[in-house]
Amino acid sequence: MDLPLGMEQMSRRTATTLVAGILTVAMAATGCGDSATSPADPTPAGERPCTDIPIVAGTYKPPQQVCDATMVWSAEPGIDLYTPEATLIRATDEADLIALYAGLDYSYPGYAAALMDPTRLERYEEGEGHRTVFGTLRSHVWQIQPNANGFHAELCGLNNESAATSPGAPELSRPNNRGGYQGIDFVRTGAAVETPVTATPYAPAPDRLHWQAPTYNVFDGWTVSFETGEDPEAAARCDAWALSLFPDLPAGLGDSTPLDTPPVPQPAYPGWPAPAV
C-alpha cells in the first residue's frame, strides 16, 4: 500500500524514474497516452489521465502516474471484498496511493474531505512519493473490527510485482521486499452514500489492465485516519502473507532490481463498476 506505497510502515522504494525518452517508449508499449506535451496542451504529461480509457464526461479518471498499474485485492476467509466496509477500505488504500504518486488533487472523489490525518497530508504536499508506477500492486484485508463509531481495518500491501520511476532519475526499478502493514480507522459522520455495491459481485469496467477507479464518492459520510507506530505482530502477519505468495522474498528492504521494460499488470481485482452511460 511506501506500501504497496500506501502504507505507513512499508519499506520505501528505491524506485527511480525513467527519462522522458524511456517513458515515451513505455507508454507507447502499454497504449497509455503519449508522454510529450505539445504547445497546445500545457498540462504536464505526468498530470494527464490516460487518454485511451473510456470514461463518461464529468466522472473521475485516474492520473497518468497509475494508468499502467492495477490493484489486485484479496482478503482473509469470511471477508467479502464487495461489502460497503471492504469497498471503503479498498477505495481508501487506492486513494492514498494515488495521492502519494500524483498528489492529493488527483486522488479519488471525496478522499481529501474525508482524510483526518495531518501526517498523511504533509507527505502528499511534500511530494515524497511522487512517481509513475507500472505493473501490479497487491493489498490484502486482514481484519475488519466494528466499533461504536465505525470500524478499524487492518491490511497488508505488497509491491514486488510493480516497478516505478521517480522524478530526475533514469532507471525503472522493481522493489524486492515483503511489503508492509497498515491500520486505518473509519468514523461515520453521516448517512452512508448509496453505492452500486450489492451482494452479487458487480461487473467491473472492461479495461482491467489499466487502473480502475470508483466514479462516485465512496467516502461520503465517513472520515479516514491512518494508524501510526509499529505493530510487530501485524507486521509478522503481513510477512507470512507475502511469503505465502512469493516464498523467496528477503526480509527488510531488499535490493531493488533495475528493469529495461515495465512489468505487465495483472487484471485488476475486483475492480470497480463501469460508469453508467
Tab-separated table of N, CA and C in Angstrom, residues 4-145:
chain	number	residue	atom	x	y	z
A	4	PRO	N	1.869	-1.423	-0.539
A	4	PRO	CA	2.317	-1.018	-1.834
A	4	PRO	C	2.310	0.438	-1.715
A	5	LEU	N	2.973	1.121	-1.323
A	5	LEU	CA	3.219	2.509	-1.105
A	5	LEU	C	2.136	3.260	-0.394
A	6	GLY	N	0.960	2.729	-0.201
A	6	GLY	CA	0.008	3.479	0.567
A	6	GLY	C	0.157	3.255	2.028
A	7	MET	N	1.000	2.379	2.530
A	7	MET	CA	1.041	2.025	3.931
A	7	MET	C	2.238	2.647	4.623
A	8	GLU	N	1.996	3.099	5.852
A	8	GLU	CA	2.978	3.899	6.551
A	8	GLU	C	4.232	3.126	6.896
A	9	GLN	N	4.073	1.838	7.305
A	9	GLN	CA	5.252	1.115	7.762
A	9	GLN	C	5.949	0.340	6.660
A	10	MET	N	5.454	0.398	5.419
A	10	MET	CA	6.085	-0.406	4.382
A	10	MET	C	7.458	0.127	4.030
A	11	SER	N	8.357	-0.746	3.692
A	11	SER	CA	9.662	-0.305	3.277
A	11	SER	C	9.550	0.594	2.065
A	12	ARG	N	10.326	1.677	2.068
A	12	ARG	CA	10.228	2.615	0.985
A	12	ARG	C	10.945	2.101	-0.233
A	13	ARG	N	10.383	2.460	-1.344
A	13	ARG	CA	11.012	2.019	-2.561
A	13	ARG	C	12.269	2.782	-2.850
A	14	THR	N	13.183	2.100	-3.489
A	14	THR	CA	14.343	2.781	-4.026
A	14	THR	C	14.109	3.048	-5.518
A	15	ALA	N	12.816	2.853	-5.928
A	15	ALA	CA	12.489	3.004	-7.335
A	15	ALA	C	12.812	4.393	-7.844
A	16	THR	N	13.280	4.488	-9.051
A	16	THR	CA	13.652	5.763	-9.652
A	16	THR	C	12.928	5.971	-10.957
A	17	THR	N	13.086	7.126	-11.579
A	17	THR	CA	12.243	7.492	-12.708
A	17	THR	C	12.892	7.407	-14.079
A	18	LEU	N	12.149	6.995	-15.059
A	18	LEU	CA	12.623	6.985	-16.439
A	18	LEU	C	12.852	8.394	-16.949
A	19	VAL	N	13.844	8.559	-17.775
A	19	VAL	CA	13.980	9.808	-18.501
A	19	VAL	C	12.880	9.867	-19.516
A	20	ALA	N	12.666	11.049	-20.076
A	20	ALA	CA	11.499	11.251	-20.933
A	20	ALA	C	11.460	10.279	-22.100
A	21	GLY	N	12.619	9.980	-22.708
A	21	GLY	CA	12.618	9.092	-23.859
A	21	GLY	C	12.179	7.697	-23.489
A	22	ILE	N	12.663	7.168	-22.350
A	22	ILE	CA	12.269	5.822	-21.928
A	22	ILE	C	10.800	5.782	-21.577
A	23	LEU	N	10.314	6.819	-20.897
A	23	LEU	CA	8.910	6.867	-20.515
A	23	LEU	C	8.016	6.870	-21.742
A	24	THR	N	8.460	7.560	-22.788
A	24	THR	CA	7.677	7.589	-24.022
A	24	THR	C	7.514	6.184	-24.574
A	25	VAL	N	8.634	5.422	-24.596
A	25	VAL	CA	8.573	4.064	-25.104
A	25	VAL	C	7.649	3.208	-24.261
A	26	ALA	N	7.749	3.364	-22.932
A	26	ALA	CA	6.919	2.556	-22.033
A	26	ALA	C	5.450	2.840	-22.234
A	27	MET	N	5.114	4.121	-22.361
A	27	MET	CA	3.709	4.479	-22.543
A	27	MET	C	3.195	3.955	-23.876
A	28	ALA	N	4.030	4.051	-24.900
A	28	ALA	CA	3.595	3.561	-26.201
A	28	ALA	C	3.360	2.065	-26.153
A	29	ALA	N	4.233	1.357	-25.414
A	29	ALA	CA	4.121	-0.094	-25.345
A	29	ALA	C	2.841	-0.525	-24.671
A	30	THR	N	2.366	0.253	-23.726
A	30	THR	CA	1.157	-0.124	-22.993
A	30	THR	C	-0.085	0.572	-23.507
A	31	GLY	N	0.072	1.450	-24.459
A	31	GLY	CA	-1.086	2.110	-25.040
A	31	GLY	C	-1.690	3.151	-24.166
A	32	CYS	N	-0.937	3.759	-23.258
A	32	CYS	CA	-1.487	4.711	-22.313
A	32	CYS	C	-0.969	6.092	-22.598
A	33	GLY	N	-1.736	6.934	-23.268
A	33	GLY	CA	-1.407	8.315	-23.512
A	33	GLY	C	0.002	8.595	-23.967
A	34	ASP	N	0.282	9.654	-24.735
A	34	ASP	CA	1.648	9.974	-25.083
A	34	ASP	C	2.302	10.715	-23.942
A	35	SER	N	3.657	10.744	-23.957
A	35	SER	CA	4.373	11.334	-22.836
A	35	SER	C	4.915	12.705	-23.168
A	36	ALA	N	4.549	13.242	-24.292
A	36	ALA	CA	5.033	14.567	-24.654
A	36	ALA	C	3.942	15.590	-24.436
A	37	THR	N	4.339	16.826	-24.213
A	37	THR	CA	3.386	17.916	-24.040
A	37	THR	C	3.525	18.863	-25.218
A	38	SER	N	2.464	18.987	-26.001
A	38	SER	CA	2.526	19.869	-27.160
A	38	SER	C	2.246	21.295	-26.729
A	39	PRO	N	2.629	22.306	-27.562
A	39	PRO	CA	2.348	23.693	-27.191
A	39	PRO	C	0.868	23.953	-26.965
A	40	ALA	N	0.017	23.168	-27.627
A	40	ALA	CA	-1.425	23.373	-27.472
A	40	ALA	C	-1.962	22.725	-26.207
A	41	ASP	N	-1.132	21.922	-25.558
A	41	ASP	CA	-1.562	21.217	-24.352
A	41	ASP	C	-0.596	21.543	-23.226
A	42	PRO	N	-0.902	22.548	-22.382
A	42	PRO	CA	0.033	22.981	-21.351
A	42	PRO	C	0.102	22.060	-20.137
A	43	THR	N	-0.756	21.042	-20.071
A	43	THR	CA	-0.758	20.163	-18.910
A	43	THR	C	0.437	19.227	-18.964
A	44	PRO	N	1.277	19.184	-17.920
A	44	PRO	CA	2.413	18.253	-17.926
A	44	PRO	C	1.942	16.826	-18.140
A	45	ALA	N	2.734	16.045	-18.873
A	45	ALA	CA	2.332	14.684	-19.219
A	45	ALA	C	2.029	13.856	-17.980
A	46	GLY	N	2.801	14.042	-16.918
A	46	GLY	CA	2.602	13.258	-15.710
A	46	GLY	C	1.320	13.576	-14.981
A	47	GLU	N	0.646	14.676	-15.351
A	47	GLU	CA	-0.591	15.063	-14.682
A	47	GLU	C	-1.812	14.799	-15.553
A	48	ARG	N	-1.583	14.237	-16.757
A	48	ARG	CA	-2.705	13.928	-17.634
A	48	ARG	C	-3.214	12.528	-17.341
A	49	PRO	N	-4.527	12.330	-17.316
A	49	PRO	CA	-5.028	10.969	-17.176
A	49	PRO	C	-4.807	10.199	-18.464
A	50	CYS	N	-4.868	8.876	-18.389
A	50	CYS	CA	-4.701	8.068	-19.592
A	50	CYS	C	-5.762	8.454	-20.612
A	51	THR	N	-5.330	8.642	-21.832
A	51	THR	CA	-6.251	9.141	-22.844
A	51	THR	C	-7.069	8.051	-23.502
A	52	ASP	N	-6.689	6.775	-23.289
A	52	ASP	CA	-7.394	5.711	-24.010
A	52	ASP	C	-8.365	4.930	-23.135
A	53	ILE	N	-8.619	5.394	-21.906
A	53	ILE	CA	-9.591	4.718	-21.052
A	53	ILE	C	-10.953	5.369	-21.241
A	54	PRO	N	-11.928	4.634	-21.783
A	54	PRO	CA	-13.249	5.236	-21.978
A	54	PRO	C	-13.830	5.688	-20.645
A	55	ILE	N	-14.411	6.858	-20.627
A	55	ILE	CA	-14.960	7.386	-19.386
A	55	ILE	C	-16.126	8.311	-19.720
A	56	VAL	N	-17.110	8.360	-18.861
A	56	VAL	CA	-18.236	9.265	-19.054
A	56	VAL	C	-17.812	10.665	-18.639
A	57	ALA	N	-18.174	11.654	-19.443
A	57	ALA	CA	-17.783	13.036	-19.153
A	57	ALA	C	-18.221	13.425	-17.746
A	58	GLY	N	-17.321	14.105	-17.024
A	58	GLY	CA	-17.655	14.593	-15.699
A	58	GLY	C	-17.367	13.612	-14.580
A	59	THR	N	-16.954	12.377	-14.894
A	59	THR	CA	-16.628	11.419	-13.846
A	59	THR	C	-15.111	11.329	-13.681
A	60	TYR	N	-14.677	10.756	-12.575
A	60	TYR	CA	-13.259	10.676	-12.236
A	60	TYR	C	-12.495	9.789	-13.212
A	61	LYS	N	-11.283	10.208	-13.525
A	61	LYS	CA	-10.385	9.429	-14.359
A	61	LYS	C	-9.010	9.392	-13.703
A	62	PRO	N	-8.377	8.215	-13.591
A	62	PRO	CA	-7.099	8.134	-12.882
A	62	PRO	C	-5.998	8.915	-13.577
A	63	PRO	N	-5.020	9.427	-12.823
A	63	PRO	CA	-3.923	10.182	-13.421
A	63	PRO	C	-2.918	9.267	-14.112
A	64	GLN	N	-2.101	9.889	-14.936
A	64	GLN	CA	-1.109	9.153	-15.719
A	64	GLN	C	-0.185	8.300	-14.853
A	65	GLN	N	0.122	8.750	-13.644
A	65	GLN	CA	1.094	8.038	-12.813
A	65	GLN	C	0.680	6.610	-12.477
A	66	VAL	N	-0.607	6.297	-12.539
A	66	VAL	CA	-1.059	4.952	-12.182
A	66	VAL	C	-1.751	4.228	-13.321
A	67	CYS	N	-1.856	4.838	-14.483
A	67	CYS	CA	-2.720	4.247	-15.503
A	67	CYS	C	-2.194	2.921	-16.026
A	68	ASP	N	-0.904	2.654	-15.904
A	68	ASP	CA	-0.346	1.382	-16.362
A	68	ASP	C	-0.105	0.422	-15.197
A	69	ALA	N	-0.856	0.598	-14.125
A	69	ALA	CA	-0.783	-0.297	-12.967
A	69	ALA	C	-2.194	-0.766	-12.612
A	70	THR	N	-2.256	-1.837	-11.851
A	70	THR	CA	-3.549	-2.333	-11.375
A	70	THR	C	-3.441	-2.700	-9.899
A	71	MET	N	-4.596	-2.717	-9.244
A	71	MET	CA	-4.705	-3.191	-7.859
A	71	MET	C	-5.362	-4.565	-7.864
A	72	VAL	N	-4.722	-5.517	-7.197
A	72	VAL	CA	-5.298	-6.847	-7.026
A	72	VAL	C	-5.505	-7.066	-5.529
A	73	TRP	N	-6.764	-7.238	-5.135
A	73	TRP	CA	-7.136	-7.364	-3.732
A	73	TRP	C	-7.445	-8.803	-3.362
A	74	SER	N	-7.154	-9.132	-2.115
A	74	SER	CA	-7.546	-10.414	-1.532
A	74	SER	C	-7.947	-10.144	-0.090
A	75	ALA	N	-8.442	-11.170	0.589
A	75	ALA	CA	-8.906	-10.995	1.972
A	75	ALA	C	-8.878	-12.318	2.698
A	76	GLU	N	-8.875	-12.236	4.013
A	76	GLU	CA	-8.966	-13.426	4.843
A	76	GLU	C	-10.329	-14.099	4.642
A	77	PRO	N	-10.396	-15.410	4.864
A	77	PRO	CA	-11.690	-16.103	4.745
A	77	PRO	C	-12.757	-15.426	5.599
A	78	GLY	N	-13.934	-15.277	5.029
A	78	GLY	CA	-15.047	-14.649	5.730
A	78	GLY	C	-15.184	-13.167	5.459
A	79	ILE	N	-14.201	-12.548	4.802
A	79	ILE	CA	-14.282	-11.121	4.461
A	79	ILE	C	-14.649	-10.991	2.992
A	80	ASP	N	-15.758	-10.335	2.732
A	80	ASP	CA	-16.276	-10.141	1.379
A	80	ASP	C	-15.807	-8.795	0.858
A	81	LEU	N	-15.045	-8.794	-0.219
A	81	LEU	CA	-14.498	-7.551	-0.769
A	81	LEU	C	-15.560	-6.628	-1.352
A	82	TYR	N	-16.789	-7.117	-1.490
A	82	TYR	CA	-17.854	-6.304	-2.076
A	82	TYR	C	-18.752	-5.644	-1.031
A	83	THR	N	-18.535	-5.898	0.255
A	83	THR	CA	-19.352	-5.245	1.275
A	83	THR	C	-19.027	-3.754	1.322
A	84	PRO	N	-19.922	-2.933	1.886
A	84	PRO	CA	-19.629	-1.495	1.987
A	84	PRO	C	-18.337	-1.206	2.744
A	85	GLU	N	-18.063	-1.963	3.823
A	85	GLU	CA	-16.838	-1.717	4.597
A	85	GLU	C	-15.595	-2.031	3.775
A	86	ALA	N	-15.574	-3.182	3.135
A	86	ALA	CA	-14.409	-3.546	2.325
A	86	ALA	C	-14.262	-2.627	1.126
A	87	THR	N	-15.363	-2.183	0.572
A	87	THR	CA	-15.308	-1.240	-0.540
A	87	THR	C	-14.662	0.062	-0.099
A	88	LEU	N	-15.016	0.543	1.091
A	88	LEU	CA	-14.419	1.768	1.622
A	88	LEU	C	-12.928	1.568	1.906
A	89	ILE	N	-12.562	0.403	2.426
A	89	ILE	CA	-11.150	0.101	2.660
A	89	ILE	C	-10.375	0.136	1.348
A	90	ARG	N	-10.907	-0.517	0.338
A	90	ARG	CA	-10.221	-0.546	-0.957
A	90	ARG	C	-10.064	0.855	-1.527
A	91	ALA	N	-11.134	1.632	-1.463
A	91	ALA	CA	-11.070	2.989	-2.004
A	91	ALA	C	-10.042	3.835	-1.263
A	92	THR	N	-9.957	3.658	0.062
A	92	THR	CA	-9.028	4.454	0.862
A	92	THR	C	-7.579	4.118	0.537
A	93	ASP	N	-7.257	2.846	0.498
A	93	ASP	CA	-5.884	2.437	0.203
A	93	ASP	C	-5.473	2.893	-1.197
A	94	GLU	N	-6.354	2.738	-2.161
A	94	GLU	CA	-6.045	3.150	-3.527
A	94	GLU	C	-5.929	4.673	-3.632
A	95	ALA	N	-6.837	5.388	-2.953
A	95	ALA	CA	-6.780	6.851	-2.976
A	95	ALA	C	-5.494	7.358	-2.340
A	96	ASP	N	-5.050	6.685	-1.285
A	96	ASP	CA	-3.805	7.051	-0.628
A	96	ASP	C	-2.619	6.868	-1.570
A	97	LEU	N	-2.599	5.770	-2.288
A	97	LEU	CA	-1.521	5.529	-3.243
A	97	LEU	C	-1.478	6.619	-4.313
A	98	ILE	N	-2.634	6.957	-4.861
A	98	ILE	CA	-2.672	7.976	-5.912
A	98	ILE	C	-2.224	9.319	-5.365
A	99	ALA	N	-2.645	9.649	-4.144
A	99	ALA	CA	-2.220	10.916	-3.544
A	99	ALA	C	-0.710	10.947	-3.340
A	100	LEU	N	-0.122	9.810	-3.001
A	100	LEU	CA	1.330	9.733	-2.864
A	100	LEU	C	2.019	9.845	-4.216
A	101	TYR	N	1.508	9.151	-5.214
A	101	TYR	CA	2.140	9.129	-6.525
A	101	TYR	C	1.984	10.448	-7.279
A	102	ALA	N	0.777	11.003	-7.257
A	102	ALA	CA	0.469	12.127	-8.140
A	102	ALA	C	0.081	13.406	-7.415
A	103	GLY	N	-0.308	13.310	-6.141
A	103	GLY	CA	-0.786	14.474	-5.407
A	103	GLY	C	-2.243	14.311	-5.033
A	104	LEU	N	-2.623	14.942	-3.920
A	104	LEU	CA	-3.977	14.786	-3.387
A	104	LEU	C	-5.040	15.272	-4.363
A	105	ASP	N	-4.728	16.290	-5.147
A	105	ASP	CA	-5.713	16.833	-6.082
A	105	ASP	C	-6.127	15.821	-7.144
A	106	TYR	N	-5.329	14.784	-7.353
A	106	TYR	CA	-5.604	13.805	-8.405
A	106	TYR	C	-6.197	12.513	-7.856
A	107	SER	N	-6.484	12.488	-6.544
A	107	SER	CA	-6.976	11.262	-5.942
A	107	SER	C	-8.494	11.140	-6.098
A	108	TYR	N	-9.066	10.088	-5.477
A	108	TYR	CA	-10.466	9.749	-5.679
A	108	TYR	C	-11.408	10.846	-5.164
A	109	PRO	N	-12.568	10.975	-5.785
A	109	PRO	CA	-13.549	11.961	-5.324
A	109	PRO	C	-13.907	11.757	-3.852
A	110	GLY	N	-13.833	12.836	-3.066
A	110	GLY	CA	-14.230	12.782	-1.672
A	110	GLY	C	-13.135	12.398	-0.707
A	111	TYR	N	-12.007	11.900	-1.201
A	111	TYR	CA	-10.960	11.430	-0.291
A	111	TYR	C	-10.355	12.579	0.510
A	112	ALA	N	-10.062	13.678	-0.136
A	112	ALA	CA	-9.424	14.811	0.556
A	112	ALA	C	-10.302	15.317	1.698
A	113	ALA	N	-11.611	15.385	1.471
A	113	ALA	CA	-12.515	15.880	2.508
A	113	ALA	C	-12.646	14.897	3.667
A	114	ALA	N	-12.505	13.599	3.390
A	114	ALA	CA	-12.672	12.583	4.433
A	114	ALA	C	-11.410	12.390	5.264
A	115	LEU	N	-10.261	12.771	4.743
A	115	LEU	CA	-8.995	12.471	5.404
A	115	LEU	C	-8.786	13.348	6.633
A	116	MET	N	-8.614	12.723	7.785
A	116	MET	CA	-8.358	13.417	9.044
A	116	MET	C	-6.977	13.013	9.551
A	117	ASP	N	-5.944	13.333	8.801
A	117	ASP	CA	-4.617	12.830	9.108
A	117	ASP	C	-3.558	13.832	8.650
A	118	PRO	N	-3.148	14.768	9.528
A	118	PRO	CA	-2.169	15.795	9.133
A	118	PRO	C	-0.852	15.214	8.628
A	119	THR	N	-0.423	14.095	9.218
A	119	THR	CA	0.841	13.493	8.784
A	119	THR	C	0.764	13.038	7.336
A	120	ARG	N	-0.360	12.439	6.996
A	120	ARG	CA	-0.546	11.987	5.598
A	120	ARG	C	-0.584	13.187	4.659
A	121	LEU	N	-1.294	14.226	5.071
A	121	LEU	CA	-1.383	15.421	4.234
A	121	LEU	C	-0.007	16.011	3.980
A	122	GLU	N	0.848	16.009	4.994
A	122	GLU	CA	2.199	16.529	4.823
A	122	GLU	C	2.970	15.707	3.803
A	123	ARG	N	2.819	14.408	3.855
A	123	ARG	CA	3.510	13.551	2.885
A	123	ARG	C	3.047	13.859	1.463
A	124	TYR	N	1.744	14.026	1.290
A	124	TYR	CA	1.238	14.343	-0.040
A	124	TYR	C	1.785	15.683	-0.523
A	125	GLU	N	1.752	16.683	0.365
A	125	GLU	CA	2.175	18.027	-0.022
A	125	GLU	C	3.668	18.090	-0.331
A	126	GLU	N	4.461	17.302	0.400
A	126	GLU	CA	5.898	17.311	0.168
A	126	GLU	C	6.286	16.540	-1.087
A	127	GLY	N	5.376	15.732	-1.589
A	127	GLY	CA	5.638	15.008	-2.830
A	127	GLY	C	6.705	13.942	-2.704
A	128	GLU	N	6.912	13.412	-1.492
A	128	GLU	CA	7.997	12.460	-1.287
A	128	GLU	C	7.779	11.141	-2.012
A	129	GLY	N	6.538	10.841	-2.355
A	129	GLY	CA	6.276	9.574	-3.041
A	129	GLY	C	5.950	9.730	-4.510
A	130	HIS	N	6.070	10.948	-5.063
A	130	HIS	CA	5.672	11.164	-6.447
A	130	HIS	C	6.486	10.278	-7.385
A	131	ARG	N	5.784	9.520	-8.187
A	131	ARG	CA	6.426	8.622	-9.128
A	131	ARG	C	5.391	8.078	-10.102
A	132	THR	N	5.857	7.391	-11.124
A	132	THR	CA	4.978	6.686	-12.049
A	132	THR	C	5.181	5.198	-11.821
A	133	VAL	N	4.090	4.467	-11.687
A	133	VAL	CA	4.172	3.053	-11.325
A	133	VAL	C	3.599	2.196	-12.447
A	134	PHE	N	4.205	1.030	-12.654
A	134	PHE	CA	3.785	0.071	-13.675
A	134	PHE	C	3.644	-1.298	-13.018
A	135	GLY	N	2.715	-2.104	-13.522
A	135	GLY	CA	2.590	-3.467	-13.020
A	135	GLY	C	1.465	-3.634	-12.020
A	136	THR	N	1.662	-4.519	-11.048
A	136	THR	CA	0.597	-4.931	-10.131
A	136	THR	C	0.937	-4.595	-8.692
A	137	LEU	N	0.002	-3.958	-8.004
A	137	LEU	CA	0.090	-3.700	-6.566
A	137	LEU	C	-0.943	-4.587	-5.879
A	138	ARG	N	-0.524	-5.275	-4.827
A	138	ARG	CA	-1.434	-6.174	-4.116
A	138	ARG	C	-1.729	-5.634	-2.718
A	139	SER	N	-2.983	-5.777	-2.310
A	139	SER	CA	-3.380	-5.476	-0.934
A	139	SER	C	-4.274	-6.601	-0.431
A	140	HIS	N	-4.172	-6.860	0.875
A	140	HIS	CA	-4.890	-7.975	1.494
A	140	HIS	C	-5.558	-7.477	2.768
A	141	VAL	N	-6.888	-7.606	2.839
A	141	VAL	CA	-7.621	-7.197	4.035
A	141	VAL	C	-7.512	-8.301	5.069
A	142	TRP	N	-6.872	-7.960	6.193
A	142	TRP	CA	-6.645	-8.955	7.230
A	142	TRP	C	-7.786	-9.002	8.233
A	143	GLN	N	-8.302	-7.824	8.591
A	143	GLN	CA	-9.337	-7.799	9.622
A	143	GLN	C	-10.164	-6.532	9.509
A	144	ILE	N	-11.468	-6.653	9.781
A	144	ILE	CA	-12.380	-5.514	9.897
A	144	ILE	C	-13.028	-5.613	11.274
A	145	GLN	N	-12.765	-4.617	12.127
A	145	GLN	CA	-13.252	-4.644	13.512
A	145	GLN	C	-14.290	-3.535	13.709
